């Protein structure tokens, strides 16, 4: 599990950098300032949670690799796809109905952090 989330997090971080560069150089003249800000929010949250995925993978070597840690990683990945992904598509296409998906991704992010906290809290204490 630790290698899986480190690899997924690293790929998501790579994509975040690429999407950020695309937004800064390719979309700056195309999108309205509001839509560009939405796009950049997606990039920022993707990077933050990519680092969270990497941290989860690294935590797997010191915390019991139980269900809480796995759930944390999968919820963060779902959050990246739904939250950031919906902001990217919304910004580029203008399809406002996708805005309804964004909060679901935000809830997935929250659940990811909650399950990471539970994994740490429920791990055996150090002696």
Coordinates of C-alpha atoms in Angstrom, one line a residue, residues 1-19 46-58 73 76-77:
X1 CA 0.0 0.0 0.0
X2 CA 2.8 2.5 0.8
X3 CA 4.3 2.3 -2.7
X4 CA 0.8 2.6 -4.3
X5 CA -0.1 5.9 -2.6
X6 CA 3.4 7.4 -3.0
X7 CA 3.2 6.6 -6.7
X8 CA -0.3 7.8 -7.2
X9 CA 0.4 11.0 -5.2
X10 CA 3.6 11.6 -7.2
X11 CA 1.7 11.3 -10.5
X12 CA -1.1 13.6 -9.2
X13 CA 1.6 16.1 -8.2
X14 CA 3.2 15.9 -11.6
X15 CA -0.1 16.5 -13.3
X16 CA -0.8 19.4 -10.9
X17 CA 2.4 21.1 -12.0
X18 CA 1.6 20.5 -15.7
X19 CA -2.0 21.7 -15.3
X46 CA -4.7 18.9 -6.3
X47 CA -1.2 19.6 -5.2
X48 CA -2.1 19.8 -1.5
X49 CA -3.8 16.4 -1.6
X50 CA -1.2 14.9 -3.8
X51 CA 1.2 15.6 -1.0
X52 CA -1.3 14.1 1.4
X53 CA -1.4 10.9 -0.7
X54 CA 2.4 10.8 -0.6
X55 CA 2.3 11.3 3.2
X56 CA -0.2 8.5 3.5
X57 CA 2.1 6.2 1.6
X58 CA 5.0 7.1 3.9
X73 CA -5.8 7.5 0.5
X76 CA -8.1 11.9 -1.1
X77 CA -7.8 10.5 -4.7

